[in-house]
Amino acid sequence: MTAILFVVSEHGYWAEECVDPLTTLSDAGVEITVATPTGEPPVVDDMSLDPDEVGEETAERVSTVIDSDERLDDPIALADAVADDYDAVFFPGGHGVAWDVTQDHHARELFSEAVAGEDGKALVVCHAVGLLAFTRDADGEFLAADRTVTGFPNAWEEGIVDDQELLPDGRKLPYWVEDEVRAVGANWDAELDADTSVQVDGDLITGRGPESSHAAARTLLDELGVA
């Protein structure tokens, strides 16, 4: 059975970016294990459950899964995860990843090993693409260098933060994903004129944001050869 590790933030993951792949991959028969940096249950960004922000249908759908899926309540700690145990590692986004997942040594190690291995793959969506700005391969080179990627663009971030780069919840944005990923040599293409944006470069798959999470999950299934 195909096995995928979900690495989810304890500081605010975006519901649709986790739930849509969770259900899509599960429906395809994939075995999913959830991990968080400390092993405590992941914490959802309340804004991603707000009907005024995401629409009533999406808010109801993701809330139902989050309230009922036991895998989200019983994660393993990242330090206990081994990349070789999984066919792919998936990192959903949300601003919260900037405070834990992208700064976590074990997350970076898992990510690098998944992409570098002969059989493993990695899917990274939205703000989690910032992980590319901090992850190096076994030779010490940035994993993102010369790879074509998509992710949460500056143009969208500008509509969220204020003039002091504060988020609506009062936290200061620690970095801009697009700027940092470009700085380490990635070929950034968020395809802003397209409804969805998913890029595949070798064993690395990236998705732009919530509306791309379903397409990103389907792309991962295709890359893994899962019907």
CSV table of C-alpha atoms in Angstrom, one decimal:
chain,number,residue,atom,x,y,z
A,1,MET,CA,0.0,0.0,0.0
A,2,THR,CA,1.2,3.5,-0.8
A,3,ALA,CA,2.1,5.4,2.3
A,4,ILE,CA,2.3,9.2,2.7
A,5,LEU,CA,3.4,11.3,5.7
A,6,PHE,CA,1.5,14.5,6.3
A,7,VAL,CA,3.6,17.1,8.1
A,8,VAL,CA,1.1,19.6,9.6
A,9,SER,CA,1.7,22.8,11.6
A,10,GLU,CA,0.8,23.3,15.3
A,11,HIS,CA,0.7,27.1,14.7
A,12,GLY,CA,-2.0,27.3,12.2
A,13,TYR,CA,-2.5,25.1,9.1
A,14,TRP,CA,-4.9,26.1,6.3
A,15,ALA,CA,-7.8,23.7,6.5
A,16,GLU,CA,-8.6,23.1,2.8
A,17,GLU,CA,-4.9,22.5,2.0
A,18,CYS,CA,-4.8,19.7,4.5
A,19,VAL,CA,-8.3,18.3,4.3
A,20,ASP,CA,-8.7,18.1,0.5
A,21,PRO,CA,-5.5,16.1,0.0
A,22,LEU,CA,-6.3,14.0,3.1
A,23,THR,CA,-9.6,12.9,1.7
A,24,THR,CA,-8.4,12.7,-1.9
A,25,LEU,CA,-5.5,10.5,-1.1
A,26,SER,CA,-7.5,8.4,1.4
A,27,ASP,CA,-10.2,7.8,-1.2
A,28,ALA,CA,-7.4,6.5,-3.5
A,29,GLY,CA,-6.4,3.9,-0.9
A,30,VAL,CA,-3.3,5.7,0.4
A,31,GLU,CA,-2.2,5.0,3.9
A,32,ILE,CA,-1.7,8.4,5.7
A,33,THR,CA,0.3,9.1,8.8
A,34,VAL,CA,0.1,12.6,10.3
A,35,ALA,CA,3.2,14.2,12.0
A,36,THR,CA,3.7,17.5,13.8
A,37,PRO,CA,6.9,19.0,15.1
A,38,THR,CA,6.3,18.0,18.7
A,39,GLY,CA,3.7,15.2,18.3
A,40,GLU,CA,0.9,17.3,19.6
A,41,PRO,CA,-2.2,17.6,17.5
A,42,PRO,CA,-2.0,20.1,14.6
A,43,VAL,CA,-3.8,23.4,15.1
A,44,VAL,CA,-6.0,24.8,12.3
A,45,ASP,CA,-6.0,28.5,11.3
A,46,ASP,CA,-9.5,29.7,12.4
A,47,MET,CA,-9.7,32.0,9.4
A,48,SER,CA,-9.7,28.9,7.1
A,49,LEU,CA,-12.9,27.7,8.8
A,50,ASP,CA,-14.7,31.0,8.5
A,51,PRO,CA,-17.6,30.9,6.0
A,52,ASP,CA,-17.1,34.5,5.2
A,53,GLU,CA,-13.5,33.8,4.1
A,54,VAL,CA,-13.8,30.4,2.4
A,55,GLY,CA,-17.5,30.0,1.7
A,56,GLU,CA,-20.1,28.0,3.6
A,57,GLU,CA,-19.7,24.8,1.6
A,58,THR,CA,-15.9,24.7,2.2
A,59,ALA,CA,-16.1,25.7,5.8
A,60,GLU,CA,-18.7,23.0,6.5
A,61,ARG,CA,-16.8,20.3,4.6
A,62,VAL,CA,-13.4,20.9,6.2
A,63,SER,CA,-14.8,21.3,9.7
A,64,THR,CA,-16.5,18.0,9.4
A,65,VAL,CA,-13.3,16.2,8.5
A,66,ILE,CA,-11.2,18.0,11.1
A,67,ASP,CA,-13.8,17.1,13.8
A,68,SER,CA,-14.0,13.4,12.8
A,69,ASP,CA,-10.7,12.3,11.4
A,70,GLU,CA,-8.8,10.5,14.2
A,71,ARG,CA,-5.5,10.8,12.3
A,72,LEU,CA,-5.4,14.5,13.0
A,73,ASP,CA,-5.8,13.9,16.7
A,74,ASP,CA,-3.0,11.3,17.1
A,75,PRO,CA,0.1,12.5,15.2
A,76,ILE,CA,3.6,11.2,15.6
A,77,ALA,CA,6.5,13.6,16.3
A,78,LEU,CA,8.6,14.6,13.4
A,79,ALA,CA,11.7,13.3,15.2
A,80,ASP,CA,10.3,9.8,15.0
A,81,ALA,CA,9.5,9.9,11.3
A,82,VAL,CA,11.7,8.2,8.8
A,83,ALA,CA,11.5,9.3,5.1
A,84,ASP,CA,12.2,5.8,3.8
A,85,ASP,CA,9.0,4.5,5.5
A,86,TYR,CA,6.9,6.6,3.1
A,87,ASP,CA,6.4,6.9,-0.6
A,88,ALA,CA,6.0,10.6,-0.3
A,89,VAL,CA,6.0,13.4,2.3
A,90,PHE,CA,3.4,16.2,2.1
A,91,PHE,CA,3.5,19.6,3.6
A,92,PRO,CA,0.2,21.6,3.6
A,93,GLY,CA,0.5,25.3,4.1
A,94,GLY,CA,-1.0,28.1,6.3
A,95,HIS,CA,0.9,31.0,7.8
A,96,GLY,CA,1.6,28.8,10.9
A,97,VAL,CA,4.3,26.8,9.1
A,98,ALA,CA,6.5,29.9,9.2
A,99,TRP,CA,6.8,29.4,13.0
A,100,ASP,CA,7.3,25.7,13.2
A,101,VAL,CA,7.5,23.4,10.1
A,102,THR,CA,9.8,25.4,7.9
A,103,GLN,CA,12.1,26.1,10.8
A,104,ASP,CA,12.2,22.5,12.0
A,105,HIS,CA,15.4,20.5,11.4
A,106,HIS,CA,13.6,17.2,11.2
A,107,ALA,CA,11.1,18.6,8.7
A,108,ARG,CA,13.9,19.8,6.4
A,109,GLU,CA,15.7,16.5,6.8
A,110,LEU,CA,12.6,14.6,5.8
A,111,PHE,CA,12.0,16.9,2.9
A,112,SER,CA,15.5,16.6,1.6
A,113,GLU,CA,15.6,12.8,1.9
A,114,ALA,CA,12.2,12.4,0.2
A,115,VAL,CA,13.3,14.5,-2.8
A,116,ALA,CA,16.8,13.1,-3.0
A,117,GLY,CA,15.9,9.4,-2.8
A,118,GLU,CA,15.4,7.2,-5.8
A,119,ASP,CA,11.7,6.5,-5.1
A,120,GLY,CA,10.5,9.2,-2.7
A,121,LYS,CA,8.6,12.3,-3.6
A,122,ALA,CA,7.5,15.5,-1.8
A,123,LEU,CA,4.5,17.7,-2.2
A,124,VAL,CA,4.6,21.2,-0.7
A,125,VAL,CA,1.7,23.6,-0.9
A,126,CYS,CA,1.3,27.4,-0.3
A,127,HIS,CA,3.2,28.8,2.6
A,128,ALA,CA,4.9,25.5,3.2
A,129,VAL,CA,6.9,26.1,0.0
A,130,GLY,CA,8.9,28.5,2.2
A,131,LEU,CA,10.6,25.2,3.4
A,132,LEU,CA,12.6,25.4,0.1
A,133,ALA,CA,14.3,28.5,1.3
A,134,PHE,CA,15.9,26.6,4.2
A,135,THR,CA,16.5,23.1,2.9
A,136,ARG,CA,19.8,21.9,1.5
A,137,ASP,CA,20.6,18.6,-0.2
A,138,ALA,CA,23.3,16.1,0.9
A,139,ASP,CA,26.0,18.2,-0.9
A,140,GLY,CA,25.0,21.4,1.0
A,141,GLU,CA,23.3,23.0,-2.0
A,142,PHE,CA,19.9,24.5,-1.7
A,143,LEU,CA,17.3,22.0,-2.8
A,144,ALA,CA,15.3,24.7,-4.7
A,145,ALA,CA,18.2,25.8,-6.9
A,146,ASP,CA,17.2,25.7,-10.6
A,147,ARG,CA,13.9,24.0,-9.8
A,148,THR,CA,10.7,25.3,-11.2
A,149,VAL,CA,8.2,25.9,-8.3
A,150,THR,CA,5.0,27.6,-7.4
A,151,GLY,CA,3.8,28.7,-4.0
A,152,PHE,CA,2.1,31.5,-2.1
A,153,PRO,CA,3.0,34.7,-4.1
A,154,ASN,CA,3.9,38.2,-2.9
A,155,ALA,CA,0.9,39.6,-4.8
A,156,TRP,CA,-1.5,37.6,-2.5
A,157,GLU,CA,0.5,38.3,0.7
A,158,GLU,CA,0.2,42.0,0.0
A,159,GLY,CA,-3.5,41.7,0.4
A,160,ILE,CA,-3.2,40.1,3.8
A,161,VAL,CA,-0.6,41.9,5.8
A,162,ASP,CA,-0.7,45.6,6.8
A,163,ASP,CA,2.0,48.2,6.3
A,164,GLN,CA,4.0,46.8,9.2
A,165,GLU,CA,3.7,43.3,7.7
A,166,LEU,CA,1.4,42.2,10.5
A,167,LEU,CA,-1.1,39.4,9.9
A,168,PRO,CA,-4.8,39.9,10.9
A,169,ASP,CA,-4.1,37.9,14.1
A,170,GLY,CA,-1.3,40.4,15.1
A,171,ARG,CA,1.7,38.2,14.3
A,172,LYS,CA,4.4,39.8,12.2
A,173,LEU,CA,5.1,37.9,9.0
A,174,PRO,CA,8.6,36.5,9.4
A,175,TYR,CA,9.4,36.3,5.7
A,176,TRP,CA,7.8,36.4,2.3
A,177,VAL,CA,7.7,32.9,0.6
A,178,GLU,CA,8.3,34.1,-2.9
A,179,ASP,CA,11.2,36.4,-2.0
A,180,GLU,CA,13.0,33.7,0.0
A,181,VAL,CA,12.5,30.9,-2.4
A,182,ARG,CA,13.7,33.1,-5.4
A,183,ALA,CA,16.7,34.1,-3.3
A,184,VAL,CA,18.0,30.5,-3.2
A,185,GLY,CA,17.9,30.1,-6.9
A,186,ALA,CA,14.4,28.6,-7.7
A,187,ASN,CA,12.6,29.4,-10.9
A,188,TRP,CA,9.4,30.9,-9.5
A,189,ASP,CA,6.2,30.6,-11.5
A,190,ALA,CA,3.0,31.0,-9.6
A,191,GLU,CA,0.9,31.3,-12.7
A,192,LEU,CA,-1.2,34.1,-11.4
A,193,ASP,CA,-3.5,34.1,-14.4
A,194,ALA,CA,-4.5,30.5,-13.9
A,195,ASP,CA,-7.2,29.2,-11.6
A,196,THR,CA,-4.8,26.6,-10.2
A,197,SER,CA,-1.0,26.2,-10.2
A,198,VAL,CA,0.9,23.0,-9.7
A,199,GLN,CA,4.5,22.5,-10.7
A,200,VAL,CA,6.4,19.2,-11.0
A,201,ASP,CA,10.2,19.2,-11.1
A,202,GLY,CA,11.7,15.8,-10.7
A,203,ASP,CA,10.5,14.3,-7.4
A,204,LEU,CA,9.3,17.7,-6.1
A,205,ILE,CA,5.7,18.8,-6.6
A,206,THR,CA,4.6,22.3,-5.5
A,207,GLY,CA,1.1,23.8,-5.3
A,208,ARG,CA,0.2,27.5,-5.1
A,209,GLY,CA,-2.5,27.7,-2.5
A,210,PRO,CA,-5.9,26.3,-1.3
A,211,GLU,CA,-7.6,26.3,-4.7
A,212,SER,CA,-4.7,24.2,-6.0
A,213,SER,CA,-4.6,21.6,-3.2
A,214,HIS,CA,-6.9,19.2,-4.9
A,215,ALA,CA,-5.0,19.3,-8.2
A,216,ALA,CA,-1.8,19.0,-6.3
A,217,ALA,CA,-3.0,15.8,-4.6
A,218,ARG,CA,-4.2,14.4,-7.9
A,219,THR,CA,-0.8,15.2,-9.4
A,220,LEU,CA,0.9,13.4,-6.5
A,221,LEU,CA,-1.2,10.3,-7.1
A,222,ASP,CA,-0.3,10.4,-10.8
A,223,GLU,CA,3.4,10.8,-10.0
A,224,LEU,CA,3.2,7.8,-7.6
A,225,GLY,CA,1.4,5.7,-10.2
A,226,VAL,CA,-1.7,5.3,-8.0
A,227,ALA,CA,-4.9,5.0,-10.0
